XYZ file of C-alpha atoms in Angstrom:
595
model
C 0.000 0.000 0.000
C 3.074 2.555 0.836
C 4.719 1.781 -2.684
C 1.211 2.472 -4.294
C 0.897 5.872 -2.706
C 4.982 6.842 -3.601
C 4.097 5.409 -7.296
C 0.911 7.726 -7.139
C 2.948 10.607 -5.648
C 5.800 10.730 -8.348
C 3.135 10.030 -11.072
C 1.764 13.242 -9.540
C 4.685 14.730 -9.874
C 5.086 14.549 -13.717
C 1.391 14.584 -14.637
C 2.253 17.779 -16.724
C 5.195 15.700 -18.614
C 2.886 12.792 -18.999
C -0.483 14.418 -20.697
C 2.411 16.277 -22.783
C 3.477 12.762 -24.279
C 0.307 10.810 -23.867
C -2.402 13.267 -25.174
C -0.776 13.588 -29.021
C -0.712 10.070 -29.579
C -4.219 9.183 -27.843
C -5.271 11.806 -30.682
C -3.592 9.895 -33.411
C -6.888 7.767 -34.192
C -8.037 11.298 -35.834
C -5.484 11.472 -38.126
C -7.119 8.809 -40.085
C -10.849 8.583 -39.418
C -11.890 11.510 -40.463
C -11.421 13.777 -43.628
C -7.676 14.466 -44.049
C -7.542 18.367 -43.655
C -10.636 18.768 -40.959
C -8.739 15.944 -39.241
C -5.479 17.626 -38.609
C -7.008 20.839 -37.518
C -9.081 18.852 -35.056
C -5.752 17.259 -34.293
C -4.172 20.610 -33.250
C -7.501 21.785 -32.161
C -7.948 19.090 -29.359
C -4.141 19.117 -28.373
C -4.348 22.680 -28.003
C -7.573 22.456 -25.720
C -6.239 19.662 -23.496
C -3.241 21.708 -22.985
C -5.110 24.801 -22.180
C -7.336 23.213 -19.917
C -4.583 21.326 -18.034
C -1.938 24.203 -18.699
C 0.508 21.369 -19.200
C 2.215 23.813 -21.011
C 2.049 27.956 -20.662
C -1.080 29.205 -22.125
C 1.072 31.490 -23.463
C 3.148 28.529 -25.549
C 0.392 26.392 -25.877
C -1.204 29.221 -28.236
C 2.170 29.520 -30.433
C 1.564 25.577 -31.891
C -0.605 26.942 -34.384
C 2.515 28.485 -35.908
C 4.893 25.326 -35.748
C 1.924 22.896 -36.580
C -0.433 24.664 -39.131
C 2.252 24.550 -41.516
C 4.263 20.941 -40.998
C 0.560 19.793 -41.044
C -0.446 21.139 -44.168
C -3.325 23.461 -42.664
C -2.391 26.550 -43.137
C 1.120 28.246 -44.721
C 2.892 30.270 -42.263
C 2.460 33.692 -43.992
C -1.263 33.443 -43.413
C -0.676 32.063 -39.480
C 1.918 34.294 -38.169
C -0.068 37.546 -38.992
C -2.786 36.431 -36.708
C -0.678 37.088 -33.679
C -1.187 41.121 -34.250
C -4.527 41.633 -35.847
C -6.054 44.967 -34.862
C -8.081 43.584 -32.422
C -4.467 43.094 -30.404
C -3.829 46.872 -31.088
C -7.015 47.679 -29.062
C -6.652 45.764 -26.393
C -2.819 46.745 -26.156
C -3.682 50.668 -26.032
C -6.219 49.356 -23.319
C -3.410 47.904 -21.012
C -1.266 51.244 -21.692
C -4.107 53.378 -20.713
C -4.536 51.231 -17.371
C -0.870 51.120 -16.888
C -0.906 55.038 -16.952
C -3.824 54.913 -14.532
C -2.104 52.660 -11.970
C 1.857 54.578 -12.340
C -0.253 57.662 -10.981
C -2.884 56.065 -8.219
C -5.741 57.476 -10.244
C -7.692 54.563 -9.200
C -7.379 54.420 -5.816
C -8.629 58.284 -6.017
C -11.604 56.974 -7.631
C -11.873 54.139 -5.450
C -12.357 56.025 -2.130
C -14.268 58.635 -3.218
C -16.875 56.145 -4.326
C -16.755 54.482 -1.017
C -16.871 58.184 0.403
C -20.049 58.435 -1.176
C -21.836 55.233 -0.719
C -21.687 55.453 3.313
C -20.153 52.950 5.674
C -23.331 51.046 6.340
C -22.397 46.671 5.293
C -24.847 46.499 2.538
C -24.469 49.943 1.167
C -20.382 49.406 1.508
C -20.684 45.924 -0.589
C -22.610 47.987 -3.097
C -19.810 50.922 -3.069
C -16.944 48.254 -3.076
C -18.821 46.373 -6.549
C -19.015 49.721 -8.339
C -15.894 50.634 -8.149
C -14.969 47.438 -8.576
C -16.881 46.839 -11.597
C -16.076 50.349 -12.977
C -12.460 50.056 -12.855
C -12.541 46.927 -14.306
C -13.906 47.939 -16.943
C -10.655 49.840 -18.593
C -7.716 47.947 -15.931
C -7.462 44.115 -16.059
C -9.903 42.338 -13.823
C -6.422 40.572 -11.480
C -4.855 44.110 -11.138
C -8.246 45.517 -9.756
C -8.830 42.574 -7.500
C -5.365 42.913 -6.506
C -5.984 46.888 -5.570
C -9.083 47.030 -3.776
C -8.807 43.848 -1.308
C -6.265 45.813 0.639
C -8.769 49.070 0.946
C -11.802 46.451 2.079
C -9.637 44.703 4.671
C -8.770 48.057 6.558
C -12.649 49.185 6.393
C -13.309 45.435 8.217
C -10.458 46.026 10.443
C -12.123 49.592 11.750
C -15.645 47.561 11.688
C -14.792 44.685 12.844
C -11.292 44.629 14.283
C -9.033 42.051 14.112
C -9.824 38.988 12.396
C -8.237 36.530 14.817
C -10.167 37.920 17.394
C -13.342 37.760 15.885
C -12.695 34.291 15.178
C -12.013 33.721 18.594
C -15.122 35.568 19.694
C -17.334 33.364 17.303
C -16.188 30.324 19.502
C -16.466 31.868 22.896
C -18.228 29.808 26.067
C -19.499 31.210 29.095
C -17.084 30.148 31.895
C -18.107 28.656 34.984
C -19.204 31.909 37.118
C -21.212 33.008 33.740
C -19.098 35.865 32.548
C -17.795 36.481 29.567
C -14.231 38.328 29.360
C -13.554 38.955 25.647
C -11.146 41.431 25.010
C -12.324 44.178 22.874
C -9.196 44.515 20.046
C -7.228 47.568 19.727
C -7.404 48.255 15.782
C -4.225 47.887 14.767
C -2.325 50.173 12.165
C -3.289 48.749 8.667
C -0.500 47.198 6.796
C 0.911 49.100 4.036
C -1.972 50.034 2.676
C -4.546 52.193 4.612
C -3.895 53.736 7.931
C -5.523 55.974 10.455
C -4.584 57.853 13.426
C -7.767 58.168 15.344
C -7.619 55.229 17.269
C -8.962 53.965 20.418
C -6.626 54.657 23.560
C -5.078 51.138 24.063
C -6.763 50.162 27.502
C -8.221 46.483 27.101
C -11.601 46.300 28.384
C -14.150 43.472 29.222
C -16.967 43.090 27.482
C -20.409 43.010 29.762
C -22.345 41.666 26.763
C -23.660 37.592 27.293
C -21.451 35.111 25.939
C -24.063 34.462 23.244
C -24.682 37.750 22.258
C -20.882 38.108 22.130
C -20.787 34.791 20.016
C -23.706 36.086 17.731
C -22.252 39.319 17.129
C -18.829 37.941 15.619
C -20.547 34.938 13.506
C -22.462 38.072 12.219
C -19.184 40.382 11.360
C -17.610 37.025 9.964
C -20.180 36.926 7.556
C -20.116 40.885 6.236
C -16.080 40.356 6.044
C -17.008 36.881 3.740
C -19.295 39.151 2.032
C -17.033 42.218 1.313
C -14.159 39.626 0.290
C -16.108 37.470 -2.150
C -18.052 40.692 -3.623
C -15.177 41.469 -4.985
C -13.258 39.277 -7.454
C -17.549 38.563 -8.803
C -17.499 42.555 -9.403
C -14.278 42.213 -11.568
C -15.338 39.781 -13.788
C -19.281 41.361 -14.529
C -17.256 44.468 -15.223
C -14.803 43.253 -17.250
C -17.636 42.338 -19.901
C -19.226 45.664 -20.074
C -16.214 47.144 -22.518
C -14.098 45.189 -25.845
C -11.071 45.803 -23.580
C -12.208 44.707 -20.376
C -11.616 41.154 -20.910
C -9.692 38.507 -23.647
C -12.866 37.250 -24.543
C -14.873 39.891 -25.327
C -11.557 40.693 -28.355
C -11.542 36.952 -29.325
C -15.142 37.609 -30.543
C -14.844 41.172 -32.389
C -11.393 39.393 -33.966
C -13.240 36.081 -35.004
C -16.449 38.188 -36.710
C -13.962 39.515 -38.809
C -12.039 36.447 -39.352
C -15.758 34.548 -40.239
C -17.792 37.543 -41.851
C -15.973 40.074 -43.119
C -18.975 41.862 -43.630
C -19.723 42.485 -40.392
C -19.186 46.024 -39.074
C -22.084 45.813 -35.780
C -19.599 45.191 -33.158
C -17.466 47.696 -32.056
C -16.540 49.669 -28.382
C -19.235 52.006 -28.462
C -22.130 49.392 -29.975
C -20.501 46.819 -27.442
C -20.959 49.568 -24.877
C -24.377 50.548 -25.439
C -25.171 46.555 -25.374
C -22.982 45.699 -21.980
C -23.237 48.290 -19.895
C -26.990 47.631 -19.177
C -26.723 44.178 -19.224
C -23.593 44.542 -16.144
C -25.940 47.192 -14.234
C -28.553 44.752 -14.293
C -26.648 41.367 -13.057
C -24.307 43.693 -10.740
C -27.355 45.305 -8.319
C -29.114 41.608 -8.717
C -25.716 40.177 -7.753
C -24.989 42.732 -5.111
C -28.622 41.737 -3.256
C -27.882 37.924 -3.580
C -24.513 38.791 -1.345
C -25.816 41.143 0.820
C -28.760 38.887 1.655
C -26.550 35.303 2.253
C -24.024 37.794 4.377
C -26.101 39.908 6.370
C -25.538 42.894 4.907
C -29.555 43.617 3.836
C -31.006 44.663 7.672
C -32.868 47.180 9.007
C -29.611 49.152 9.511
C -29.445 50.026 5.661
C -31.804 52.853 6.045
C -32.392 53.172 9.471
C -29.784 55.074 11.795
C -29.440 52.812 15.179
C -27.227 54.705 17.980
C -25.126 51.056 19.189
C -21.792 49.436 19.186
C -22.102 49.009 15.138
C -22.760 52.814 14.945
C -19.754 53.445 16.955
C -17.536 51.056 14.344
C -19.149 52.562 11.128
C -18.139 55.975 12.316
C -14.120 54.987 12.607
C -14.809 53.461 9.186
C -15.722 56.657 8.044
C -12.671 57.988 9.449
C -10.522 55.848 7.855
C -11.926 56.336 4.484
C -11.820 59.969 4.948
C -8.658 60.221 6.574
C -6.997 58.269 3.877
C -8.411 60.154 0.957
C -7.163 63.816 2.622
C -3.406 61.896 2.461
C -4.025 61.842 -1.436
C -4.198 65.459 -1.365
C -5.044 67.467 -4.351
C -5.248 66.368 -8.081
C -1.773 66.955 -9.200
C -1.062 67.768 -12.914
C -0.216 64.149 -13.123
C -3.491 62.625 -12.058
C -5.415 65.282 -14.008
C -3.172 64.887 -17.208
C -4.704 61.150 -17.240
C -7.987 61.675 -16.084
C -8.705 63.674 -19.153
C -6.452 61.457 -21.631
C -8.480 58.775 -20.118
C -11.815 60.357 -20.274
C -10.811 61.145 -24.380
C -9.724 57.713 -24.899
C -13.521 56.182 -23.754
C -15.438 59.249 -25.598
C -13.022 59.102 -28.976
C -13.808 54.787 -28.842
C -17.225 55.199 -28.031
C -18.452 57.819 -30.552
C -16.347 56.426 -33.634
C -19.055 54.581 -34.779
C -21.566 53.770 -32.598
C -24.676 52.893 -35.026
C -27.148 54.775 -33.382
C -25.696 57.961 -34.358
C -23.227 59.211 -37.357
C -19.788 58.749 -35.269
C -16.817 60.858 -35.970
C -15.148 58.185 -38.505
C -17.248 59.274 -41.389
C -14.418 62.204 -41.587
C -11.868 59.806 -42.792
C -11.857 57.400 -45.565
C -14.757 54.601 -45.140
C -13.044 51.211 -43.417
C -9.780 53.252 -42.883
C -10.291 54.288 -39.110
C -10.955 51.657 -36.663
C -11.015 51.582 -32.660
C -7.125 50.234 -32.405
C -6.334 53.341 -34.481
C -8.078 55.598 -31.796
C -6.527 53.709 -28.857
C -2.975 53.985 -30.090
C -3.276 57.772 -30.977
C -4.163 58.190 -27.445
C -1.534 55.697 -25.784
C 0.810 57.393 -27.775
C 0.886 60.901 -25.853
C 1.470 59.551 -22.628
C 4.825 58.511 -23.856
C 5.802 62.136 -24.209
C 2.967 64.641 -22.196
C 4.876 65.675 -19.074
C 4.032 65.130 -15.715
C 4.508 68.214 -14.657
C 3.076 71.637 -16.069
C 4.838 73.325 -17.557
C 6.351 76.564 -17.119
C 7.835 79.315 -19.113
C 10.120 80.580 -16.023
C 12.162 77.456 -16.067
C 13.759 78.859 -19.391
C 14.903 82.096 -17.601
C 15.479 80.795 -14.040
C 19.300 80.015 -13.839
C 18.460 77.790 -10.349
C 15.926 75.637 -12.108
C 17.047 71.967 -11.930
C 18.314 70.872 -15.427
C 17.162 67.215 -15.704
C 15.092 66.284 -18.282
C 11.294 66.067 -18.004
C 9.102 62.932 -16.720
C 6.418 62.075 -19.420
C 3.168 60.448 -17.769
C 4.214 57.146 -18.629
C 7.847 55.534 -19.738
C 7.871 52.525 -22.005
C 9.761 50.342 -19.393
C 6.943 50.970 -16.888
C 4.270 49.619 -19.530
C 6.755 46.606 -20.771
C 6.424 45.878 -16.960
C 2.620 46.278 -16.823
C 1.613 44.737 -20.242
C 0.699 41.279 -19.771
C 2.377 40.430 -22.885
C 1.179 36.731 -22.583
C -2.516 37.312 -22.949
C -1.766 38.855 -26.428
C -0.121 35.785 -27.425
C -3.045 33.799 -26.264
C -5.448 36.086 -27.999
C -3.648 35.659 -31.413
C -3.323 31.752 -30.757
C -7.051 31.912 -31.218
C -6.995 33.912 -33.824
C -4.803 31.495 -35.575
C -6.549 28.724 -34.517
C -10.508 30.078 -35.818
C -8.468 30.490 -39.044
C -7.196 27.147 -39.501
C -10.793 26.245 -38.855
C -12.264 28.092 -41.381
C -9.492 27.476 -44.086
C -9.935 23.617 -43.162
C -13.601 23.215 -43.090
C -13.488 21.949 -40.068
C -16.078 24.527 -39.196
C -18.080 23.224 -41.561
C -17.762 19.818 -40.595
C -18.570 19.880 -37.262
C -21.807 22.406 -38.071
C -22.818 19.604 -40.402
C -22.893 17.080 -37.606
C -25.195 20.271 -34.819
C -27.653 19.505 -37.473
C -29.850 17.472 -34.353
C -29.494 20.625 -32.514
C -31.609 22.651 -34.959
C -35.174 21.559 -32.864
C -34.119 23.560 -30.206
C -35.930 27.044 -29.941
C -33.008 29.706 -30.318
C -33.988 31.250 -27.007
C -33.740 27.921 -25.088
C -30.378 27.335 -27.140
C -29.074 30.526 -25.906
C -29.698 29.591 -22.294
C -28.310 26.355 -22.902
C -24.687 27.911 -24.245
C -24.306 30.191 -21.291
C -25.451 27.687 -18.813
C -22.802 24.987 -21.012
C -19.620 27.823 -21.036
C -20.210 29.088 -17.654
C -19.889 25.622 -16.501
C -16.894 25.270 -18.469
C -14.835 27.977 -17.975
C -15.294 27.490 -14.376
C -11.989 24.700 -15.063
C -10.369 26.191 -17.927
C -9.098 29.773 -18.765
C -12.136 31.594 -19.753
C -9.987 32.943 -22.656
C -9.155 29.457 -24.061
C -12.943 28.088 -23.653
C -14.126 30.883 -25.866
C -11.470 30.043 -28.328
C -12.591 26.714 -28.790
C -16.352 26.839 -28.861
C -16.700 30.213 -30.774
C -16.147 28.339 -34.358
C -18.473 25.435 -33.209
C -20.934 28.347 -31.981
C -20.904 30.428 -35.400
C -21.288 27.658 -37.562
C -24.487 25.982 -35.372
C -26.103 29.205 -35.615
C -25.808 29.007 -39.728
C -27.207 25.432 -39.541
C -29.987 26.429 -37.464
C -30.106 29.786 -39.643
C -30.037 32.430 -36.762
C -28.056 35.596 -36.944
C -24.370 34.517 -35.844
C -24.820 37.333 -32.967
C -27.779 35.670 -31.302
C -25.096 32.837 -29.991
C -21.679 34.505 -30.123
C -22.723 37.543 -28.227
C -24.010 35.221 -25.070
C -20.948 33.052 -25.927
C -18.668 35.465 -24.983
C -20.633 37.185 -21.942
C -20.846 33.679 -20.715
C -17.642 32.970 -20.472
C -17.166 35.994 -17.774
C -19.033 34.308 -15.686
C -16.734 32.098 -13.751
C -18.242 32.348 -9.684
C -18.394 28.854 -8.092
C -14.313 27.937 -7.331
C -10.955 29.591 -6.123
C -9.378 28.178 -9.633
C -11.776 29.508 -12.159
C -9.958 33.309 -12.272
C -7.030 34.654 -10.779
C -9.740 37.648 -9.098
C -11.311 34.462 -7.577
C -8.050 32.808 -6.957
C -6.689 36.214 -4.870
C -9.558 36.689 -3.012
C -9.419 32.819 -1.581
C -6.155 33.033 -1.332
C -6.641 35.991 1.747
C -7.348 32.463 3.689
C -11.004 34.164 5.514
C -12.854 32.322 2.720
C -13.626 28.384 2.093
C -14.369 26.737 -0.925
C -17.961 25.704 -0.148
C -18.369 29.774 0.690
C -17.722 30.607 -3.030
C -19.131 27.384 -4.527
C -22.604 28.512 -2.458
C -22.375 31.969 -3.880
C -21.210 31.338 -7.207
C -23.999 28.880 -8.194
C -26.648 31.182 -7.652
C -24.031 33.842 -9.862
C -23.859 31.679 -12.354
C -28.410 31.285 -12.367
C -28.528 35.146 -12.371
C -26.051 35.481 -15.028
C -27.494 32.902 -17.149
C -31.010 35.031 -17.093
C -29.585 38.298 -17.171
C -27.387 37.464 -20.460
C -30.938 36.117 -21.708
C -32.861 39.107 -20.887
C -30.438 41.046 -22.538
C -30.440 39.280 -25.935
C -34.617 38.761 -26.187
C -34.726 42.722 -25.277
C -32.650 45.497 -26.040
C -29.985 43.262 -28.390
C -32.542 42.317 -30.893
C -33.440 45.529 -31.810
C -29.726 47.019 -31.471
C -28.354 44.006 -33.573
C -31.414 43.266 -35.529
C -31.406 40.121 -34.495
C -34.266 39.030 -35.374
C -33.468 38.662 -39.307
C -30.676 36.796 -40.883
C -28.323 38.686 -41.808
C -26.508 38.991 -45.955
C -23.196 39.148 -43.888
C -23.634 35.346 -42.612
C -22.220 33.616 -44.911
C -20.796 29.855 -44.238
C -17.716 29.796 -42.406
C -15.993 27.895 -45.744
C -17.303 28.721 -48.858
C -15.445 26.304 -50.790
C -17.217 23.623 -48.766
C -20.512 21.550 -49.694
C -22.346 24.211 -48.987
C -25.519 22.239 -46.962
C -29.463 23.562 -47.653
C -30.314 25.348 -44.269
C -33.524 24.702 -42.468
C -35.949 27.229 -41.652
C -35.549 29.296 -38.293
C -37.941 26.994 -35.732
C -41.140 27.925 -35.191
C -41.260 28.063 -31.816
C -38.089 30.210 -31.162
């Protein structure tokens, strides 16, 4: 029994080494039962997904195969591969990642972040609300791990002037009367908060018993416990909703407007401002139903939301206060810095969202038609940070002989965003690219739409349920990046069997794949948050499942409402052509009835 659990140990220990040798030739079978082209790409395909899912290899490497294998395979030359890797669509969400960079070199969001909670009171619920905002918001232009990362630090010192210290409070959740019936729990002294938020209004240091009962002491802490789960698991959910509601707030959300183009040319409906006007409703929606599933299962929904109570709670909430005000007065001022980006920032989201957003004539009918698209805008923005100063200005510095000669700061340096630019997502964005054109150029596509054809009795609305419900599932183990890589082609072409517009599938598609709520490993905002050790794995699978059920009918509200008459989605579209045209090209059945 010993030598079986060593064996099982070091097998373990190279499971990576062993799914990289075992998994190409359990695919071999492939190679020769289906049709020659569509069964390499399916080769590479399936390789590619096993290693994403597993991450037996970097995501990062695992998407460059498509350039070693497309062309020793005979799928694709290497002049139409390689330029997949830096499509527009990678422009775009490059000049997003600057942009956020430039916000995060000057603090800008953390200004933005306590003045929201500023706003939003220190009351539980009404601070989980305040805390998925600005969440939600910032997420929207930084990447959804970097705001995670930020704000978990400023929601820990608000629970340590609420709550005090955690170790206590755990201690206080297990307290027993002792045998003469009193309870002597130490009320904490708040200690200084660690490198991130401090305040100097503390309480004097003089340890004090508590007169309260044992139980209500014990009630009172099982009751903090939960607000402090709730403020820590509010947050990483808030990242990812707000990472859908803009093209640069999340990988997937690119792979889509980069694979319309790839699949149907034709297609000019999806852009940032369109995409806007389309997500931003849909994330208001799912984050206030979101925020009252969490303040509900924590305690945060109460009586004390709207009614003032003068207690112990009041008492904590008001050195809350303090430290959020306290610590926005050591921001100071908006320097020329903060303000210089505020207002680059501000142009970048107006200049993206009024380029074309179909409602309205946008500002690219100035320029040639087709010429001007949104990377275009987001690089001509990124592009002054590298040289605007930091500093104003001023015409005395050419005239006073004291004036420090050293050469002026721009708002952002190109080794600070080399250091910021997660360089490995782009890879993994053009690795699908690559990959949805081998697809297409192999019929593979094609060949797997031809065997959905079952799937066309399904009403469209019920199918649309069905793929959110299916890729939220999924992406809950794999890299919500990769899972829309792989299913997108599948996706596209089921919706030109069934003959629905593309849109009415993709656009869920994507959304769906955001919504990754139910374990520590399904997104590094997740995996940060659990990783603070106050949270437990049933805590988040508990919350997330219900999530995932709101998500699932918010995405579907969205598309039966508002999208179909934004994306006319209603009609089939001239654009939707079949992924391969030089494929059999199958008779499509008529849109069912019933959808």
């Amino acid at each position: 029994m010993e030598a079986l659990n060593v064996f099982s140990k070091k097998l373990w220990c190279v499971r990576k080494q062993l799914i990289l040798f075992l998994t190409p030739l359990l695919l071999l079978p492939l190679l020769f039962v289906l049709p020659v082209k569509e069964g390499k790409c399916l080769y590479v395909v399936l390789l590619m997904a096993v290693f994403w899912c597993t991450e037996a290899l970097p995501l990062a490497v695992t998407a460059m195969l498509p350039v070693c294998l497309f062309p020793t395979m005979g799928i694709l030359p290497s002049k139409k591969v390689c330029p997949q890797y830096f499509l527009e669509t990678n422009f775009l969400f490059l000049s997003g990642l600057v942009m956020a960079s430039a916000i995060e070199e000057w603090g800008l969001h953390r200004r933005i972040a306590l003045k929201v909670l500023k706003i939003v009171g220190v009351k539980p619920a009404w601070l989980i609300l305040g805390m998925m905002i600005t969440t939600s918001f910032l997420s929207m232009w930084l990447s959804n791990t970097a705001t995670t990362a930020m704000m978990l630090p400023i929601a820990n010192a608000i629970l340590e002037s609420l709550f005090g210290d955690l170790q206590t409070l755990k201690e206080n959740c297990k307290v027993k009367e002792d045998p003469e019936g009193q309870s002597q729990v130490k009320m904490h002294v708040l200690p200084s908060e660690k490198q991130v938020l401090t305040v100097e209004d503390r309480l004097d240091g003089v340890e004090r018993p508590d007169q309260r009962s044992p139980e209500e002491i014990r009630k009172e802490a099982e009751y903090q416990m939960k607000v402090w789960k709730g403020f820590l698991i509010c947050i990483p959910y808030a990242a990812s909703i707000g990472g859908t509601a803009t093209l640069t707030g999340t990988a997937p959300n690119l792979i889509l407007v980069g694979q319309l183009k790839s699949y149907f040319p034709e297609c000019d409906l999806i852009n940032f401002g369109s995409w806007f006007i389309f997500a931003f409703p849909l994330m208001v929606i799912f984050l206030f139903v979101g925020w009252i599933w969490i303040a509900l299962l924590y305690g945060g929904l109460n009586t004390r939301l709207c009614i003032n109570k003068h207690d112990e709670r009041e008492a904590a909430e008001a050195k809350a206060k303090a430290v959020i005000d306290e610590n926005y007065k050591k921001l100071g001022p908006i320097n020329f810095a903060e303000g210089s980006i505020s207002f680059l920032f501000i142009l970048f989201a107006v200049l993206l969202f009024t380029r074309d957003p179909k409602f309205v004539t946008g500002w690219a009918i100035l320029f040639n038609k087709g010429y001007v698209s949104d990377a275009v805008t987001g690089v001509i923005i990124i592009s002054i940070l590298f040289f605007f100063p930091s500093e104003c200005p001023s015409l005395r510095w050419w005239t006073n002989r004291q004036a420090s000669n050293t050469p002026y700061v721009p708002l952002l340096s190109w080794k600070k965003a080399q250091q910021c630019v997660p360089w490995n997502i782009i890879l993994l964005l053009g690795g699908g690219f690559a990959m949805a054109k081998g697809c297409e150029e192999s019929g593979l596509a094609s060949w797997i739409g031809g065997h959905l054809q079952p799937l066309a009795q399904v009403p469209p609305a019920v199918a649309v349920i069905l793929i959110v419900a299916f890729l939220a599932c999924f992406t809950e183990f794999a890299s919500n990046t990769a899972t829309i890589i792989i299913f997108l082609p599948v996706i596209a072409e089921l919706a030109i069997r069934v003959k629905v517009n593309p849109l009415y599938f993709m656009i869920p598609a994507t959304t769906g794949c955001s919504f990754a709520f139910m374990l520590p490993v399904s997104t590094p905002p997740n995996s940060i948050a659990f990783a603070s050790g106050h949270l437990m794995v049933k805590d988040m699978v508990k919350t997330g499942f219900v999530m995932n059920l709101l998500g699932i009918m918010c995405v579907s509200l969205a598309m039966n409402t508002w999208a179909m008459q934004m994306f006319e989605l209603h009609t089939y579209p001239d654009w939707a052509h079949p992924l391969n045209t030089t494929s059999t090209q199958a008779t499509l059945p008529p849109l069912n009835s019933t959808g």
